[in-house]
PDB file of C-alpha atoms and ligand atoms in Angstrom:
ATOM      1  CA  UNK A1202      -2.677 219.950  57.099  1.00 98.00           C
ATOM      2  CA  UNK A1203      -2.560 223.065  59.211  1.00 98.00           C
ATOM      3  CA  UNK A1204      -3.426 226.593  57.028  1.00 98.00           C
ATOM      4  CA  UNK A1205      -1.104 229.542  57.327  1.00 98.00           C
ATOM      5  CA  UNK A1206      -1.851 232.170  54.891  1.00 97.00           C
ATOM      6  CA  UNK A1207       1.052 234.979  54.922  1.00 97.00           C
ATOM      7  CA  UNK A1208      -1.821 237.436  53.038  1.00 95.00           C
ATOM      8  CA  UNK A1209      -3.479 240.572  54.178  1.00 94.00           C
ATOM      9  CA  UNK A1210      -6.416 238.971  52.146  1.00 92.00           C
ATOM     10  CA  UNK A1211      -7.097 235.373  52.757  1.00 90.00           C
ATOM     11  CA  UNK A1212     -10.928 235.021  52.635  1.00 88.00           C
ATOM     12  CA  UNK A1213     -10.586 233.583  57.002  1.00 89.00           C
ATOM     13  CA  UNK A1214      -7.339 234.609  58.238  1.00 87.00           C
ATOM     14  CA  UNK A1215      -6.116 237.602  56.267  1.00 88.00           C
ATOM     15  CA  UNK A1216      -3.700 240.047  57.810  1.00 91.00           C
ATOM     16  CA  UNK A1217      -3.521 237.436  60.740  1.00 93.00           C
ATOM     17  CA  UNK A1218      -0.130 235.528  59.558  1.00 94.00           C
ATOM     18  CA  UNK A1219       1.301 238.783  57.563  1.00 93.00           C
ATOM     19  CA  UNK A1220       4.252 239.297  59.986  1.00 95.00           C
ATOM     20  CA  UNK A1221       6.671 236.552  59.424  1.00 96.00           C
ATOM     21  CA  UNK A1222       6.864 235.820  63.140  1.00 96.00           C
ATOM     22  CA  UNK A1223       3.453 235.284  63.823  1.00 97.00           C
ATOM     23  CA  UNK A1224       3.337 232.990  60.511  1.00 98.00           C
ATOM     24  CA  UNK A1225       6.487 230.934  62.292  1.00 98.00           C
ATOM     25  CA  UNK A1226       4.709 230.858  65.578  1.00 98.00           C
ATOM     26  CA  UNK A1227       0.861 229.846  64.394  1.00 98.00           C
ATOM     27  CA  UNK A1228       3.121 227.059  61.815  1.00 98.00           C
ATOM     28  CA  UNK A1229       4.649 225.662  65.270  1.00 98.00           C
ATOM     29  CA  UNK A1230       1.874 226.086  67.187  1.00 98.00           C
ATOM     30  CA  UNK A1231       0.091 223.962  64.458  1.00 98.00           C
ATOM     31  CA  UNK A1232       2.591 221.100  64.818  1.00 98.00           C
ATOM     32  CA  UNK A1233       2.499 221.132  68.403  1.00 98.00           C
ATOM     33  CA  UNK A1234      -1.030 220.693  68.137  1.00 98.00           C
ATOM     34  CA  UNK A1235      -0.917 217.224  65.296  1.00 98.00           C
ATOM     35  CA  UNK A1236      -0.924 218.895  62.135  1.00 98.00           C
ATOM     36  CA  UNK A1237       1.520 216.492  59.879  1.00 98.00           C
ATOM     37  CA  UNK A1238       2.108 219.340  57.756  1.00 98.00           C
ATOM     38  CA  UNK A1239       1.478 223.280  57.267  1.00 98.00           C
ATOM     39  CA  UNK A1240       0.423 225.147  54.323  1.00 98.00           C
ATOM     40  CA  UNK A1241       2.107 227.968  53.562  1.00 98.00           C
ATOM     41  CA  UNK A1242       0.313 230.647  50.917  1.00 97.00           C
ATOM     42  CA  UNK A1243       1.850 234.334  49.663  1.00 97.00           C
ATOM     43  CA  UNK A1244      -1.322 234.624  47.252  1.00 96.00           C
ATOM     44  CA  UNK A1245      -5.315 234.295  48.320  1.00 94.00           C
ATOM     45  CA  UNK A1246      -7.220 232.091  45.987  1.00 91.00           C
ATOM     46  CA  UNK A1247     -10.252 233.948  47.549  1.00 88.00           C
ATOM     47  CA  UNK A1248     -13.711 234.687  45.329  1.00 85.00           C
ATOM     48  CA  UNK A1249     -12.866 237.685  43.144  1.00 84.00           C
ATOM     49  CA  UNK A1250      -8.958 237.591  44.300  1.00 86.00           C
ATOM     50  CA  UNK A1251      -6.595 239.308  41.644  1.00 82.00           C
ATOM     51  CA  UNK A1252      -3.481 237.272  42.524  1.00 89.00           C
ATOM     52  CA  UNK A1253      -0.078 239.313  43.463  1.00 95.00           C
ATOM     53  CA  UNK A1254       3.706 239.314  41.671  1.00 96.00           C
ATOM     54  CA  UNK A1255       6.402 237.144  41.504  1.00 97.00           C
ATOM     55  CA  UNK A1256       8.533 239.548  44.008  1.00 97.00           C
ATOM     56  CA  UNK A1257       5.627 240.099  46.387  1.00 97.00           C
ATOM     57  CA  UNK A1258       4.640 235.882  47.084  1.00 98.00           C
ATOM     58  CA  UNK A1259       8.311 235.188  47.533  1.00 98.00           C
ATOM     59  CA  UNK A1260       8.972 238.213  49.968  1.00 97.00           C
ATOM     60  CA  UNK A1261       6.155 237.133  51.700  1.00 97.00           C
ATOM     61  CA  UNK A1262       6.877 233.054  52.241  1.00 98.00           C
ATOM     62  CA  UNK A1263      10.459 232.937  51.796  1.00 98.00           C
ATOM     63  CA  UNK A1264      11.332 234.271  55.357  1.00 98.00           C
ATOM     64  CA  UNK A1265       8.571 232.214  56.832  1.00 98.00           C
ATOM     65  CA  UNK A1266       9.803 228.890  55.085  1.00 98.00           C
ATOM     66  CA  UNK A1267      13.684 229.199  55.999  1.00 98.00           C
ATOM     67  CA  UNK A1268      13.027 229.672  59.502  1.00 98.00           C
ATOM     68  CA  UNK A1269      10.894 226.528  59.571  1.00 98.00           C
ATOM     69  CA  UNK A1270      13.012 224.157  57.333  1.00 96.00           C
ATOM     70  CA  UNK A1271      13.982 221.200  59.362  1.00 95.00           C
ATOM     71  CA  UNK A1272      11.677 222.240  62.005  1.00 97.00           C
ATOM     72  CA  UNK A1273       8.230 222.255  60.709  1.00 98.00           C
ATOM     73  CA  UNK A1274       7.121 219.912  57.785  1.00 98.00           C
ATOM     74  CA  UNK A1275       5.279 222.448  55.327  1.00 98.00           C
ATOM     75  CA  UNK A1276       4.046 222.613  51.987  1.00 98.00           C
ATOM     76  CA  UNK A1277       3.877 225.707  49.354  1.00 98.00           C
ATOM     77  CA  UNK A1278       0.797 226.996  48.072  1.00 98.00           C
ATOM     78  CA  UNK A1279       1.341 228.437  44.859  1.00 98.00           C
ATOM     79  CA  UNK A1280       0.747 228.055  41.418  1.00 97.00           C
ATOM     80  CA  UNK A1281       4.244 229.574  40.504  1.00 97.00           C
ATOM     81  CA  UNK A1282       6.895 227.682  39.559  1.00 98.00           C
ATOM     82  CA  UNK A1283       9.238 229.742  40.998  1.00 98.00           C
ATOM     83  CA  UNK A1284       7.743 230.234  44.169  1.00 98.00           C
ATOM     84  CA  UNK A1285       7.594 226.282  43.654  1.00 98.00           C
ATOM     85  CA  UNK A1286      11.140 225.663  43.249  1.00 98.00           C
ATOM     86  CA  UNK A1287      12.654 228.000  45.628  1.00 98.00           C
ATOM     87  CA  UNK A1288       9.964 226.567  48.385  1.00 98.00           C
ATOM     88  CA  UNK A1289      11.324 223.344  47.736  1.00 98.00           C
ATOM     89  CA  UNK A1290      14.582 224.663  48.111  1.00 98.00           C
ATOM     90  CA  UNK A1291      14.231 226.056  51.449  1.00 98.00           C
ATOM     91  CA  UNK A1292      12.798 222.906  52.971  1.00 98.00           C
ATOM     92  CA  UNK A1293       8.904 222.442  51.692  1.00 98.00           C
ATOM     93  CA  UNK A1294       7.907 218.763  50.911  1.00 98.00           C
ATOM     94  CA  UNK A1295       4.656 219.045  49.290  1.00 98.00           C
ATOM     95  CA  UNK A1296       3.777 221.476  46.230  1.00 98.00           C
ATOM     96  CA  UNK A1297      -0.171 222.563  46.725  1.00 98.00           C
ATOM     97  CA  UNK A1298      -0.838 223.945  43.555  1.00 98.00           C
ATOM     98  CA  UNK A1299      -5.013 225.094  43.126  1.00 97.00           C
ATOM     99  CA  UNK A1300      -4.509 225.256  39.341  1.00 97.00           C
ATOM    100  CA  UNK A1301      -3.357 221.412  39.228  1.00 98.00           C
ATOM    101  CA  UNK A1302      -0.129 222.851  37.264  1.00 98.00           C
ATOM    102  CA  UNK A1303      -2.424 224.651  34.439  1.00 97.00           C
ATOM    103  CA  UNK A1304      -1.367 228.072  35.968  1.00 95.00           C
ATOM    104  CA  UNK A1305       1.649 228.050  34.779  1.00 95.00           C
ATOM    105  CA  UNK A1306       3.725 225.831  31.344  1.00 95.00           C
ATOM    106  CA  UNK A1307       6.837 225.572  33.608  1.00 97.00           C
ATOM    107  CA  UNK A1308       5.093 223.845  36.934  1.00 98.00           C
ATOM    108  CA  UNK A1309       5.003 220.188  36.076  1.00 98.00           C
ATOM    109  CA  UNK A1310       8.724 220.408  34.808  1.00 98.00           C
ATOM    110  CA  UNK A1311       9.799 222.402  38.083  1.00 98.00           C
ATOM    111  CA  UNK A1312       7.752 219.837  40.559  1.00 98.00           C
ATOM    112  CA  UNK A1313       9.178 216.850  38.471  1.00 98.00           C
ATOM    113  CA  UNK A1314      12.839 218.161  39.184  1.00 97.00           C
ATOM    114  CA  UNK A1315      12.287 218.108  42.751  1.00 96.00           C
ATOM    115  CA  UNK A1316      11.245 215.169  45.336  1.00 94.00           C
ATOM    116  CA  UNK A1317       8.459 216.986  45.819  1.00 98.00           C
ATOM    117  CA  UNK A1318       5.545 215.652  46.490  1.00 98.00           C
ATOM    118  CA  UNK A1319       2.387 217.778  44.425  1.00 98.00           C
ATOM    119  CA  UNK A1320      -1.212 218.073  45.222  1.00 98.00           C
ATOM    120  CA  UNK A1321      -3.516 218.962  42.445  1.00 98.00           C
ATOM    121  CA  UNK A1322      -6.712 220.886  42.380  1.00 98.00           C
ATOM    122  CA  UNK A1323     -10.066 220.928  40.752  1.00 98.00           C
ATOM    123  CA  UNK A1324     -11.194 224.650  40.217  1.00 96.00           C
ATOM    124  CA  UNK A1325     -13.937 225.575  37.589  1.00 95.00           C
ATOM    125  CA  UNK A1326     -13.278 229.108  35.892  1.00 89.00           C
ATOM    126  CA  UNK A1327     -10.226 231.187  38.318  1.00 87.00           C
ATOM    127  CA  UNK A1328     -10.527 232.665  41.504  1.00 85.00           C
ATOM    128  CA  UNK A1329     -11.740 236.125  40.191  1.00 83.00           C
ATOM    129  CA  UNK A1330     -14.742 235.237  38.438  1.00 84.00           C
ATOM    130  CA  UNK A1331     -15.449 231.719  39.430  1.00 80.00           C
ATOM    131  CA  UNK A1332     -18.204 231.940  41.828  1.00 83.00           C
ATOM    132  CA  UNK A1333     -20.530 233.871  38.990  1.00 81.00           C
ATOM    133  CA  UNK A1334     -22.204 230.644  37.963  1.00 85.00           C
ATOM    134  CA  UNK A1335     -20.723 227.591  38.391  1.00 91.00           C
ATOM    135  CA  UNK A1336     -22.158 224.994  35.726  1.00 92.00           C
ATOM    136  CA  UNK A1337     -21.967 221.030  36.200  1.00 96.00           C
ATOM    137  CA  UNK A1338     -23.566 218.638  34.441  1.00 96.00           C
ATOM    138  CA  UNK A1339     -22.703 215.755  37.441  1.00 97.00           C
ATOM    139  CA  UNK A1340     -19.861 217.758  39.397  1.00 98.00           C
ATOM    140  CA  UNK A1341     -18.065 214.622  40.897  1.00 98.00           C
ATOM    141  CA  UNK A1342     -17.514 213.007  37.827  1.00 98.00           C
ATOM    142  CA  UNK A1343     -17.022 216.112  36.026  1.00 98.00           C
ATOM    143  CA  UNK A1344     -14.130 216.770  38.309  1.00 98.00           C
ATOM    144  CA  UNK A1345     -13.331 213.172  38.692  1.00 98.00           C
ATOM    145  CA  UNK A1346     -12.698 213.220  34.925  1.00 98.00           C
ATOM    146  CA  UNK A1347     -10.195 216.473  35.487  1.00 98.00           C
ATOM    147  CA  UNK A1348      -8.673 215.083  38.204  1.00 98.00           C
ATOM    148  CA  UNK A1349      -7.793 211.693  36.172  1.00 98.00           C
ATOM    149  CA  UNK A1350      -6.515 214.405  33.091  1.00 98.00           C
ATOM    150  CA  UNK A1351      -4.346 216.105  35.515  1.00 98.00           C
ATOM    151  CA  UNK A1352      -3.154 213.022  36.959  1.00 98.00           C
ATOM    152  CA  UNK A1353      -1.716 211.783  33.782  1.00 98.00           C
ATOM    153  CA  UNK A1354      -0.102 215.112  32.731  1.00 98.00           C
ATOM    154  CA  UNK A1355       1.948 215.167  35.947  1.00 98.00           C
ATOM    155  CA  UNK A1356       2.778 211.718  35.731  1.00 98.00           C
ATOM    156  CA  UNK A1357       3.465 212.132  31.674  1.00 98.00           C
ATOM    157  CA  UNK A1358       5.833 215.162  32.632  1.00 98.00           C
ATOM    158  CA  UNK A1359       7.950 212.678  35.064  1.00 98.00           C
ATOM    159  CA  UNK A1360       6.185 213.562  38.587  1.00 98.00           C
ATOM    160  CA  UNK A1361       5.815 210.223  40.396  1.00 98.00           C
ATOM    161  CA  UNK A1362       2.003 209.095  40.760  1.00 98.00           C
ATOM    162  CA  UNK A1363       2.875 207.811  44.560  1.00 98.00           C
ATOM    163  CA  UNK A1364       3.658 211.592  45.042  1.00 98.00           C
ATOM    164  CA  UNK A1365       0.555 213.001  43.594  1.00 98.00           C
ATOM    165  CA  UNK A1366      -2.533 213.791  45.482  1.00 98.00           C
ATOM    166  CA  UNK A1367      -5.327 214.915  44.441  1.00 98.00           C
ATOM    167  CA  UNK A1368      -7.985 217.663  45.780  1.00 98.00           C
ATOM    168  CA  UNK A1369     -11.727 218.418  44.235  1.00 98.00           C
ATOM    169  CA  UNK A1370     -11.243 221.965  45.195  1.00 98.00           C
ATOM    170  CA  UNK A1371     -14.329 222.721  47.699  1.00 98.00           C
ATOM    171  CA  UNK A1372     -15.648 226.623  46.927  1.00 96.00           C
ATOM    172  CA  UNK A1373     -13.348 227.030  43.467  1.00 96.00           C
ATOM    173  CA  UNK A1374     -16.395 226.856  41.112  1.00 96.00           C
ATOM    174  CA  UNK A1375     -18.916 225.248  43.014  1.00 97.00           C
ATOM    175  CA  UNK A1376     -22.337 226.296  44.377  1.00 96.00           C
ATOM    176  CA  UNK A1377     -23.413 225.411  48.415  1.00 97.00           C
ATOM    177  CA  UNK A1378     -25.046 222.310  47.197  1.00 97.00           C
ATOM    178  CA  UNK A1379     -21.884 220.849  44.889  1.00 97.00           C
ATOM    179  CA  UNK A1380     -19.482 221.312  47.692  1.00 98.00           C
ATOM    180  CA  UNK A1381     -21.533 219.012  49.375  1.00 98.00           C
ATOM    181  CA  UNK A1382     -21.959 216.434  47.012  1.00 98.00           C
ATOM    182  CA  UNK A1383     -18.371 216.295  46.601  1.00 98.00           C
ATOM    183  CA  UNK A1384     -17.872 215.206  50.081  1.00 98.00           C
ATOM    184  CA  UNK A1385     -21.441 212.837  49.660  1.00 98.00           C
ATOM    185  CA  UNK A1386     -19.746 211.235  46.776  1.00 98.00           C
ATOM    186  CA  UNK A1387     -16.021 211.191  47.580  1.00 98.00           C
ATOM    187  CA  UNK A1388     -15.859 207.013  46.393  1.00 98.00           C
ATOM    188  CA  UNK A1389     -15.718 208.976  42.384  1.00 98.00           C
ATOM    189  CA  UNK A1390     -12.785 210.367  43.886  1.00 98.00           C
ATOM    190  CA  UNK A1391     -11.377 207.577  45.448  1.00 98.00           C
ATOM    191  CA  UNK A1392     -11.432 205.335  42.184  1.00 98.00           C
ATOM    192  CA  UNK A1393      -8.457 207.487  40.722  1.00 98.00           C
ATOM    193  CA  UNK A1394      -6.638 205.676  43.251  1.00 98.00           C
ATOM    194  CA  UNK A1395      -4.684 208.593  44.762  1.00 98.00           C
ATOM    195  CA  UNK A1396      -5.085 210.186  48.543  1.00 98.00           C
ATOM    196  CA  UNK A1397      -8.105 212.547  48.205  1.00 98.00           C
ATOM    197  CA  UNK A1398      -7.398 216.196  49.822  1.00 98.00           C
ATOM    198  CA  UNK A1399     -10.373 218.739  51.452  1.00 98.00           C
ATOM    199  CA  UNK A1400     -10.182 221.815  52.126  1.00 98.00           C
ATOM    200  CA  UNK A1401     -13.657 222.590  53.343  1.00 98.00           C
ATOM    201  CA  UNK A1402     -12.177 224.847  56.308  1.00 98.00           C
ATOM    202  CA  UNK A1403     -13.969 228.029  57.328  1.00 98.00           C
ATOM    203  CA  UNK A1404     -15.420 227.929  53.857  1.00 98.00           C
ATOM    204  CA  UNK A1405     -18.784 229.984  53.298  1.00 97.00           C
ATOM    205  CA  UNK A1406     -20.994 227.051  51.988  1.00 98.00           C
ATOM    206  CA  UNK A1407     -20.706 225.784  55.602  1.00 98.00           C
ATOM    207  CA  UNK A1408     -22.206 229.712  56.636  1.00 98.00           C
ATOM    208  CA  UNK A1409     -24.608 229.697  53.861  1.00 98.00           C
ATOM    209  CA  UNK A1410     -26.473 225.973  55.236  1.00 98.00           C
ATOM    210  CA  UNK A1411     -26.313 227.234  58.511  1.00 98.00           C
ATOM    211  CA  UNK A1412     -28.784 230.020  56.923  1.00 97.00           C
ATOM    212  CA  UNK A1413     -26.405 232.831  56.428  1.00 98.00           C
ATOM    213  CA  UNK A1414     -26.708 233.383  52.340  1.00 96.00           C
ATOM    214  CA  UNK A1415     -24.572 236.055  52.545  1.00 96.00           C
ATOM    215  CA  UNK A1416     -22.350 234.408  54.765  1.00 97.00           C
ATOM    216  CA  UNK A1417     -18.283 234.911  53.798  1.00 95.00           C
ATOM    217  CA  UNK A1418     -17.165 232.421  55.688  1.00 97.00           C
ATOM    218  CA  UNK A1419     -18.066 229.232  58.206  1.00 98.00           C
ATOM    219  CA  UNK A1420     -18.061 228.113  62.046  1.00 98.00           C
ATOM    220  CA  UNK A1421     -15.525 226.040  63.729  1.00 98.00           C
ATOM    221  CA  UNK A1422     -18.568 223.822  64.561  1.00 98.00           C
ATOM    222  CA  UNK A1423     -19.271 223.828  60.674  1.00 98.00           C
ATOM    223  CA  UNK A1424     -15.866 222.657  59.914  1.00 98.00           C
ATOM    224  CA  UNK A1425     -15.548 219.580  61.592  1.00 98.00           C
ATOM    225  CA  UNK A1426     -18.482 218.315  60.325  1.00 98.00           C
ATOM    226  CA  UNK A1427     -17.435 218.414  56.991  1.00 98.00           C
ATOM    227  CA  UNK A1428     -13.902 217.202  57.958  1.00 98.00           C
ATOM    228  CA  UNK A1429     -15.504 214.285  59.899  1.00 98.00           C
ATOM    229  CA  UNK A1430     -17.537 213.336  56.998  1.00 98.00           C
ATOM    230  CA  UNK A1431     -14.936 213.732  54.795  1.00 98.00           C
ATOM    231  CA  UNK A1432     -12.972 211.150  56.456  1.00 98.00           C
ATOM    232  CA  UNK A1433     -15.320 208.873  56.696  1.00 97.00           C
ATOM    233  CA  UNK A1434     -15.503 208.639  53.128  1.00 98.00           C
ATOM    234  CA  UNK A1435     -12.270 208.250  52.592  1.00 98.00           C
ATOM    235  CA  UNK A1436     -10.586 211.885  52.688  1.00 98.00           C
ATOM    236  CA  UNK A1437      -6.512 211.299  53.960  1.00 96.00           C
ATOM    237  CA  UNK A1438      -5.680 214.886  54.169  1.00 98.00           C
ATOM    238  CA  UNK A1439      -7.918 217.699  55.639  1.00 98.00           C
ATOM    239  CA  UNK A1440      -6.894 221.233  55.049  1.00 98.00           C
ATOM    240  CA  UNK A1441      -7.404 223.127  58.218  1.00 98.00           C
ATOM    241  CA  UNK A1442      -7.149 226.576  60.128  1.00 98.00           C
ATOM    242  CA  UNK A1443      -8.180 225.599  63.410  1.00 98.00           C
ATOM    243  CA  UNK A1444      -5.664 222.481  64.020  1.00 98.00           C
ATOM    244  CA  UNK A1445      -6.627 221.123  67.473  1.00 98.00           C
ATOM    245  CA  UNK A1446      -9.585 220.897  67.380  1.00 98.00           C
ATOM    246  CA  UNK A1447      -9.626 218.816  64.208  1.00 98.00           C
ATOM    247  CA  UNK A1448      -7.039 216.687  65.100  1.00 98.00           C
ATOM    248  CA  UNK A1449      -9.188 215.610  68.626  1.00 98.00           C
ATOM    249  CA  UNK A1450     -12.703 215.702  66.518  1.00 98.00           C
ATOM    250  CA  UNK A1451     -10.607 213.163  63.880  1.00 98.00           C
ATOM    251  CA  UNK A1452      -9.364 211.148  66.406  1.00 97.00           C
ATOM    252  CA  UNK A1453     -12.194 210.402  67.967  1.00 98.00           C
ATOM    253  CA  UNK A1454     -13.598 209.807  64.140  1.00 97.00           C
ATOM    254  CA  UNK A1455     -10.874 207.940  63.803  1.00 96.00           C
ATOM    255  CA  UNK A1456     -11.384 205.995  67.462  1.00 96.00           C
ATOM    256  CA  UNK A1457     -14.732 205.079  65.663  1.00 96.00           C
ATOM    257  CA  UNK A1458     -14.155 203.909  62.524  1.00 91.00           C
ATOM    258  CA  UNK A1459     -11.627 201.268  63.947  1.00 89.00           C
ATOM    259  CA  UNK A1460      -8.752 202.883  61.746  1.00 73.00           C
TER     260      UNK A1460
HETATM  261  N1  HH2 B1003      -8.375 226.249  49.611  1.00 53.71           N
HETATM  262  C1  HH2 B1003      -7.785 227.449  49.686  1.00 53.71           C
HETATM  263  C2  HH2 B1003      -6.441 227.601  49.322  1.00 53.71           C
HETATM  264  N2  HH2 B1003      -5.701 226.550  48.927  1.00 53.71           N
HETATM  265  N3  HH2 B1003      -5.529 224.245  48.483  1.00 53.71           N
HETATM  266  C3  HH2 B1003      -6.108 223.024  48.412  1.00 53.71           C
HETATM  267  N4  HH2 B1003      -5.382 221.960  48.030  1.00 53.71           N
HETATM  268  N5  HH2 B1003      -7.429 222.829  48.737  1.00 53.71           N
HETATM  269  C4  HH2 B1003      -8.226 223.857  49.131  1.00 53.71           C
HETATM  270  O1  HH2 B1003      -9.435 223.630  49.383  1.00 53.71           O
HETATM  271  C5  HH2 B1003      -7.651 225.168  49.212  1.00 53.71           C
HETATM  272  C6  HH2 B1003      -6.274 225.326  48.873  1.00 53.71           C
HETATM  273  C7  HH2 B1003      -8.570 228.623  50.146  1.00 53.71           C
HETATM  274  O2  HH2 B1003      -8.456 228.759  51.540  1.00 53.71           O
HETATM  275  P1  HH2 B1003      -7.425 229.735  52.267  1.00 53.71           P
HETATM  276  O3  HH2 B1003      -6.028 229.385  51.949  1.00 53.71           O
HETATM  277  O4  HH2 B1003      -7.771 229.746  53.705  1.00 53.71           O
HETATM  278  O5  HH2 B1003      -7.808 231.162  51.716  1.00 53.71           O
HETATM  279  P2  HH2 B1003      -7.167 232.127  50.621  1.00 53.71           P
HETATM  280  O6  HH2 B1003      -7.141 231.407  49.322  1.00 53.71           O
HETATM  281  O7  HH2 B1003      -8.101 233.297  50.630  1.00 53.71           O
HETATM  282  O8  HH2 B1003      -5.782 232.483  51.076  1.00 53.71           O
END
């Protein structure tokens, strides 16, 4: 899953994908290049982010979604249901929604009207504050058991479970060391029984254990470690910014494992 942020303030590639062409282009370029999909966000989920209007996330991926429909597969990430529905409208397949359809009461309802598929998110506290100190007693069960909750209040509000995947939310309430374990114990994931989505992508836990504890965000190199690893253990979808070069570090994962 290719990332392409139309934000001035994405925590990696803010400003970058702004102008609607360049989003288009980078969203081709990351198709061209293996992504199965492409992300498309109007709102950063950044540490301390505010979140933006209603008007403002659709002016921003509306544009960018009608001139890929039936081009470029791509999913929506927002956590608005009308940014939800109208994506859908225009062509996305997949709803990525970080608040696992908490943020809003209308999301599960919109997602189940559509064949969309939905990926839900683990996220301790909300993007503004959540980095303040994150508190886990065992963090993969603890998010395991959220993830399960979810689960059964999409599938309770008529989303399909064979459309629902599920995602434990790497840096959304989590310190350096429970990112990690997340990836180190993916199987907790895995028993739900539902493909297992990771995002750990330019993230600034891979910065921080390369020594950097001030670090805002990660290396390339950084990045497909923890995408490597995270397929090994089981991880189908890996949310990415830098598309090639995960797609030939996976395949040669992939060349390895025998898949
Ligand atoms: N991470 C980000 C945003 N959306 N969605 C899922 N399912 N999983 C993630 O790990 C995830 C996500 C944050 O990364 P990015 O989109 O690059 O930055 P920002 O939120 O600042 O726009």
């Amino acid at each position: 899953m290719g990332v392409v942020n139309v934000t001035p303030d994405s925590f990696s590639d803010g400003g970058v994908h702004l102008d609607p062409d360049r989003a288009v282009a980078a969203a081709h370029e990351m198709a061209a290049a293996g992504a199965a999909i492409v992300d498309v966000g109007g709102e950063s989920t950044r540490p301390g982010s505010d979140g933006v209007s209603l008007d403002e996330e659709l002016a921003r991926v509306l544009p960018v979604l009608e001139r890929l429909a039936g081009r470029v597969p791509v999913s929506i990430d927002t956590a608005k249901p009308e940014v939800a529905r109208r994506a859908v409208e225009a062509g996305a397949e997949l709803v990525n929604d970080v608040t696992a359809l908490r943020g809003h009461p209308d999301m599960a309802e919109v997602v189940a009207g559509t064949d969309a598929y939905v990926c839900l998110m683990h996220m301790q506290g909300e993007p503004r504050t959540m980095q303040v100190s994150p508190r886990y007693d065992d963090v993969a069960s603890e998010v395991a058991a959220f993830l399960e909750e979810r689960l059964a209040v999409a599938v309770a509000a008529g989303i399909r479970e064979e459309r629902i995947c599920l995602d434990p939310g790497i840096g959304f309430g989590k310190t350096v060391e429970q990112n990690f374990e997340l990836i180190r114990r993916l199987d907790v994931l895995l028993a739900l029984g539902r493909p297992v989505a990771i995002g750990f992508s330019r993230k600034s836990s891979l910065g921080r254990i390369l020594g950097d504890p001030e670090a805002r965000t990660g290396p390339l190199s950084a990045s497909l470690a923890a995408a490597v690893t995270a397929y090994e253990r089981g991880a189908t979808i890996l949310r990415v910014h830098d598309v090639r070069a995960h797609v030939e570090a996976l395949t040669v994962a992939r060349a390895v494992v025998g898949a």
